[in-house]
Amino acid sequence: MPPILTIDDVSIEYKTREGPVRAVRGASLTMERGEIVALVGESGSGKTTLGLAILRILPRNADLTSGSIRYEHRNIGDMDRSELQRIRGDQISMIFQDPIAGLNPIITVGQQVEEVITSHRTVSKGEARERALEALNAMQLPDPIRIAKSFPGELSGGMCQRIMIAIATALDPQVLIADEPTASLDVTVQAQILYELERLRDERGTAILLITHDMGVVAQIAERVAIIYAGRMMEVDDVVPLYRQPRHPYTWALLDTLPRLDRRRRSRLRQIPGGLPDLTDEEIGEHCAYLERCPKALTRCRTDGEPELADVIGGRIGQRVACYNPVLEV
């Protein structure tokens, strides 16, 4: 059975006054049915851009310059407007990063859930209202009838996030893109949101692309991890092996910034020195993007161009890394 979602060598540029910003560069990734894949990287690494490209809702100044994104056997880039409208919100949905900004402040919650249902299903207003209440109730929201009559501004951030999930999953999509679904939430609400996502995967078989920078969240919920840096995929592996034995220095650095109980109580949290490269630089791509921050760089990392994402020699099936010097210890 083919993957439900295939991202193949995708590159995306933003047109700006300073020149084209190469936000995503040759990214490839596959997702199987009922799988949770985490897309991890720093802010500005291209995670959200890639998520928006799947639904073809990129800003007007963005162009997919190469590659393809396929849903089952269909190339999303070749779909016309009517086919895209049928898929968005029905077969592929997205939970946006800011739940408050993602909801219309002047329309009740119930109306917003009903709108998704009536856009894709021929149902009466009564049936749409009933299904909207079922979607809200499935998110274990207290008193769904009251919440359906409420406006987003009357609810907490955690409730709004659950409402966003209810809207995104009301029609049982095959693929769900969750963009930082736990950002700015306290740990209790965060755990509840992660539980809801796992339940969607287990009960409905939804494939979930979890976009995040939080390696702690990834450890709780994901099955596979794709590490992205400066628009390039750096490492792809199953979550447990990646945490135990990462091969890319950037993955090591991300894991090393996590708080650890075995460190001295007063020791500072570690940081990755430096910052992302300038993605408007015409020389981007002539050497490894992580070169200036990498403690394991070789001469060829500067001279041989960017390494391709490839199978690790002697590694596990599906373990891939884009590095000339894949390490076992940093």
Coordinates of C-alpha atoms in Angstrom, one line a residue:
M1 CA 0.0 0.0 0.0
P2 CA 1.5 3.4 -1.0
P3 CA 2.2 6.1 1.6
I4 CA -0.8 8.4 2.2
L5 CA 1.4 11.5 1.8
T6 CA 4.6 11.8 -0.2
I7 CA 6.7 14.9 -0.2
D8 CA 9.3 14.5 -2.9
D9 CA 12.3 16.9 -3.3
V10 CA 10.2 20.0 -2.5
S11 CA 11.7 23.5 -2.7
I12 CA 9.8 26.7 -1.8
E13 CA 10.9 30.3 -2.1
Y14 CA 9.4 33.6 -0.8
K15 CA 9.8 36.7 -3.0
T16 CA 11.1 39.6 -0.9
R17 CA 12.7 43.0 -1.6
E18 CA 16.0 41.5 -0.3
G19 CA 15.7 38.7 -2.9
P20 CA 14.3 35.2 -2.8
V21 CA 14.2 33.5 0.6
R22 CA 14.8 29.8 0.0
A23 CA 12.6 28.6 2.9
V24 CA 12.5 24.9 1.9
R25 CA 15.2 23.2 -0.1
G26 CA 14.8 19.7 -1.5
A27 CA 12.7 18.3 1.3
S28 CA 11.5 14.7 1.1
L29 CA 9.3 12.8 3.5
T30 CA 6.6 10.1 3.5
M31 CA 3.8 9.4 5.8
E32 CA 1.9 6.1 6.3
R33 CA -1.7 5.7 7.3
G34 CA -2.3 6.0 11.0
E35 CA 1.3 7.3 11.6
I36 CA 2.4 10.2 13.7
V37 CA 5.5 11.9 12.2
A38 CA 7.1 14.8 13.9
L39 CA 8.7 17.6 11.9
V40 CA 11.2 19.3 14.2
G41 CA 13.5 22.3 13.9
E42 CA 14.1 25.8 15.1
S43 CA 11.9 28.8 14.3
G44 CA 12.5 29.8 10.7
S45 CA 13.6 26.3 9.6
G46 CA 10.7 25.9 7.1
K47 CA 8.4 23.6 9.1
T48 CA 5.2 25.7 8.8
T49 CA 6.0 26.6 5.2
L50 CA 6.1 22.9 4.3
G51 CA 2.8 22.2 6.2
L52 CA 1.1 25.1 4.3
A53 CA 2.4 23.8 1.0
I54 CA 0.6 20.4 1.6
L55 CA -2.7 22.2 1.5
R56 CA -1.5 24.8 -1.1
I57 CA -2.3 27.7 1.2
L58 CA 1.0 29.4 1.0
P59 CA 1.2 33.2 1.0
R60 CA 1.0 34.9 -2.4
N61 CA 4.7 35.7 -2.4
A62 CA 5.6 32.0 -2.1
D63 CA 6.3 29.6 -4.9
L64 CA 6.8 25.9 -5.0
T65 CA 9.8 26.0 -7.3
S66 CA 10.5 22.2 -7.6
G67 CA 9.3 18.8 -6.4
S68 CA 5.9 17.4 -5.8
I69 CA 3.5 16.6 -2.9
R70 CA 1.2 13.6 -3.5
Y71 CA -1.8 12.6 -1.5
E72 CA -2.3 8.9 -2.2
H73 CA -1.8 8.8 -6.0
R74 CA -2.7 12.4 -6.7
N75 CA -0.3 15.3 -7.2
I76 CA -1.7 18.1 -5.1
G77 CA 0.1 20.6 -7.3
D78 CA -2.0 19.4 -10.3
M79 CA -5.4 19.7 -8.6
D80 CA -7.8 22.4 -9.8
R81 CA -9.6 24.8 -7.4
S82 CA -12.7 22.6 -7.0
E83 CA -10.7 19.4 -6.2
L84 CA -8.6 21.3 -3.7
Q85 CA -11.8 22.6 -2.0
R86 CA -13.1 19.0 -1.7
I87 CA -9.9 17.8 -0.1
R88 CA -9.2 20.7 2.3
G89 CA -10.9 20.2 5.6
D90 CA -12.3 16.9 4.5
Q91 CA -9.4 14.5 3.6
I92 CA -6.6 16.8 4.7
S93 CA -7.0 19.2 7.6
M94 CA -4.7 21.6 9.5
I95 CA -4.6 22.8 13.1
F96 CA -3.0 26.3 12.9
Q97 CA -0.4 27.5 15.4
D98 CA -2.4 30.2 17.1
P99 CA -5.9 29.0 18.1
I100 CA -7.1 32.4 18.9
A101 CA -6.1 33.9 15.6
G102 CA -7.3 30.8 13.8
L103 CA -10.9 31.3 14.9
N104 CA -13.3 34.0 13.7
P105 CA -13.9 36.3 16.8
I106 CA -17.4 37.4 15.6
I107 CA -18.9 34.0 14.8
T108 CA -19.9 31.5 17.5
V109 CA -17.9 28.3 17.9
G110 CA -20.8 26.2 16.9
Q111 CA -21.3 28.1 13.6
Q112 CA -17.6 27.6 12.8
V113 CA -17.7 23.9 13.3
E114 CA -21.0 23.7 11.3
E115 CA -19.5 25.6 8.4
V116 CA -16.8 22.9 7.8
I117 CA -19.5 20.2 7.9
T118 CA -21.9 21.9 5.5
S119 CA -19.1 22.8 3.1
H120 CA -18.4 19.1 2.4
R121 CA -21.6 17.3 3.3
T122 CA -25.2 17.6 2.1
V123 CA -26.9 17.8 5.5
S124 CA -29.7 19.9 7.1
K125 CA -28.9 22.7 9.6
G126 CA -30.2 20.4 12.3
E127 CA -27.9 17.6 11.3
A128 CA -24.9 20.0 11.0
R129 CA -25.6 21.3 14.5
E130 CA -25.8 17.8 15.9
R131 CA -22.6 16.8 14.3
A132 CA -20.9 19.9 15.5
L133 CA -21.9 19.1 19.0
E134 CA -20.6 15.6 18.6
A135 CA -17.2 17.0 17.4
L136 CA -17.0 19.3 20.4
N137 CA -18.0 16.5 22.8
A138 CA -15.4 14.2 21.3
M139 CA -12.7 16.7 22.4
Q140 CA -14.1 16.2 26.0
L141 CA -15.0 19.9 26.3
P142 CA -17.3 20.6 29.3
D143 CA -20.8 21.6 28.4
P144 CA -20.5 21.5 24.5
I145 CA -23.9 23.2 24.1
R146 CA -22.7 26.3 26.0
I147 CA -19.4 26.3 24.2
A148 CA -21.1 26.1 20.8
K149 CA -23.0 29.3 21.7
S150 CA -19.9 31.1 22.9
F151 CA -17.5 33.3 21.0
P152 CA -13.8 32.4 20.9
G153 CA -12.9 35.4 23.0
E154 CA -15.0 34.0 25.9
L155 CA -12.9 30.8 26.1
S156 CA -9.5 29.9 27.4
G157 CA -6.5 29.1 25.1
G158 CA -6.7 25.4 25.9
M159 CA -10.4 25.3 25.0
C160 CA -9.8 27.2 21.7
Q161 CA -7.1 24.7 20.8
R162 CA -9.5 21.8 21.3
I163 CA -12.1 23.7 19.2
M164 CA -9.5 24.0 16.4
I165 CA -8.9 20.3 16.6
A166 CA -12.7 19.6 16.6
I167 CA -13.0 21.8 13.4
A168 CA -10.0 20.0 11.8
T169 CA -11.3 16.5 12.6
A170 CA -15.1 16.9 12.3
L171 CA -15.0 15.0 9.0
D172 CA -12.5 12.3 10.0
P173 CA -9.6 13.5 7.7
Q174 CA -7.1 11.0 6.5
V175 CA -4.2 13.4 7.2
L176 CA -4.0 16.0 9.9
I177 CA -1.3 18.7 10.0
A178 CA -0.8 19.9 13.6
D179 CA 1.3 23.1 13.6
E180 CA 2.7 23.6 17.2
P181 CA -0.6 22.5 18.7
T182 CA 0.8 22.7 22.3
A183 CA 2.6 26.0 22.0
S184 CA 1.9 28.5 24.8
L185 CA -0.2 26.0 26.8
D186 CA 0.6 24.9 30.3
V187 CA 1.8 21.3 30.8
T188 CA -1.6 20.0 32.0
V189 CA -3.5 21.3 28.9
Q190 CA -0.5 20.2 26.7
A191 CA -0.9 16.6 27.9
Q192 CA -4.6 16.7 27.2
I193 CA -4.1 18.0 23.6
L194 CA -1.5 15.3 23.0
Y195 CA -3.9 12.7 24.3
E196 CA -6.6 13.9 21.9
L197 CA -4.2 13.6 19.0
E198 CA -3.2 10.1 19.9
R199 CA -6.8 9.1 20.3
L200 CA -7.5 10.4 16.8
R201 CA -4.7 8.2 15.4
D202 CA -5.9 5.2 17.4
E203 CA -9.7 5.5 16.9
R204 CA -9.9 7.0 13.4
G205 CA -6.6 5.9 11.8
T206 CA -5.6 9.6 11.1
A207 CA -2.0 10.2 9.9
I208 CA -0.7 13.2 11.8
L209 CA 2.2 15.5 10.8
L210 CA 3.2 17.1 14.1
I211 CA 5.1 20.4 13.5
T212 CA 7.1 21.4 16.6
H213 CA 10.3 22.5 18.0
D214 CA 9.7 20.7 21.3
M215 CA 11.7 17.5 21.5
G216 CA 9.9 16.6 24.8
V217 CA 6.6 16.6 23.0
V218 CA 8.0 14.5 20.2
A219 CA 9.2 11.8 22.7
Q220 CA 5.6 11.5 24.1
I221 CA 3.7 11.1 20.9
A222 CA 5.6 10.6 17.6
E223 CA 6.7 7.3 15.9
R224 CA 9.1 8.9 13.5
V225 CA 11.0 12.1 13.5
A226 CA 12.2 14.3 10.6
I227 CA 14.8 17.0 11.6
I228 CA 14.8 20.0 9.4
Y229 CA 17.3 22.9 9.4
A230 CA 17.4 25.9 7.1
G231 CA 14.9 24.2 4.9
R232 CA 16.8 21.0 4.5
M233 CA 16.0 17.6 6.0
M234 CA 19.0 16.6 8.2
E235 CA 17.9 13.3 9.7
V236 CA 14.9 11.0 9.6
D237 CA 14.5 8.0 11.9
D238 CA 12.1 6.2 14.3
V239 CA 11.8 8.2 17.5
V240 CA 13.3 5.8 20.0
P241 CA 16.5 5.0 18.0
L242 CA 16.9 8.7 17.2
Y243 CA 16.8 9.7 20.8
R244 CA 19.2 6.9 21.8
Q245 CA 21.7 7.3 18.9
P246 CA 21.2 10.4 16.8
R247 CA 23.6 10.6 13.9
H248 CA 23.5 14.3 12.8
P249 CA 25.3 16.9 14.9
Y250 CA 22.3 19.1 14.8
T251 CA 20.1 16.4 16.2
W252 CA 22.6 15.9 19.0
A253 CA 22.5 19.7 19.7
L254 CA 18.7 19.8 19.9
L255 CA 18.6 16.9 22.3
D256 CA 21.4 18.4 24.4
T257 CA 19.3 21.5 25.0
L258 CA 16.7 19.5 26.9
P259 CA 16.6 19.7 30.7
R260 CA 18.1 16.6 32.3
L261 CA 17.7 15.3 35.8
D262 CA 21.3 13.9 35.8
R263 CA 22.8 17.4 35.5
R264 CA 23.8 19.6 38.4
R265 CA 20.8 21.4 39.8
R266 CA 22.2 24.9 39.1
S267 CA 23.7 24.2 35.7
R268 CA 22.3 26.4 32.9
L269 CA 20.3 25.0 30.1
R270 CA 22.6 24.4 27.1
Q271 CA 22.2 26.4 23.9
I272 CA 23.2 25.9 20.3
P273 CA 25.7 28.6 19.5
G274 CA 25.2 30.8 16.4
G275 CA 22.0 31.1 14.3
L276 CA 20.4 30.0 11.1
P277 CA 22.1 31.0 7.9
D278 CA 20.8 33.8 5.7
L279 CA 18.4 32.0 3.3
T280 CA 18.6 34.9 0.9
D281 CA 22.3 34.3 0.4
E282 CA 23.0 33.2 -3.2
E283 CA 25.7 30.9 -1.8
I284 CA 23.3 28.9 0.3
G285 CA 23.6 25.3 -0.9
E286 CA 27.2 25.5 -1.8
H287 CA 28.1 23.8 1.5
C288 CA 26.3 22.3 4.5
A289 CA 23.9 24.8 6.0
Y290 CA 24.9 23.7 9.6
L291 CA 28.7 24.2 8.9
E292 CA 29.3 27.3 11.0
R293 CA 27.6 25.8 14.1
C294 CA 28.9 22.2 13.7
P295 CA 31.5 20.8 16.2
K296 CA 32.2 17.8 13.9
A297 CA 32.7 19.6 10.5
L298 CA 35.2 18.3 8.0
T299 CA 37.0 20.1 5.2
R300 CA 34.6 18.4 2.7
C301 CA 31.6 19.9 4.5
R302 CA 32.8 23.3 3.1
T303 CA 34.0 22.1 -0.3
D304 CA 31.7 19.3 -1.5
G305 CA 28.3 21.0 -1.5
E306 CA 25.4 20.1 0.7
P307 CA 25.2 16.5 1.7
E308 CA 22.1 14.6 0.5
L309 CA 19.7 12.8 2.8
A310 CA 20.7 9.2 2.4
D311 CA 20.5 5.9 4.2
V312 CA 23.0 5.4 7.0
I313 CA 25.7 2.9 6.0
G314 CA 25.1 -0.1 8.3
G315 CA 22.1 1.6 9.9
R316 CA 18.5 0.6 10.3
I317 CA 15.9 0.5 7.6
G318 CA 14.5 4.0 7.3
Q319 CA 17.4 5.6 9.1
R320 CA 18.6 8.5 6.9
V321 CA 21.0 11.4 7.5
A322 CA 22.4 14.3 5.5
C323 CA 25.9 14.5 6.8
Y324 CA 29.5 13.7 5.6
N325 CA 30.5 12.9 9.1
P326 CA 27.5 11.1 10.8
V327 CA 28.5 10.8 14.4
L328 CA 27.9 8.5 17.3
E329 CA 29.1 10.9 20.0
V330 CA 29.5 14.7 20.2

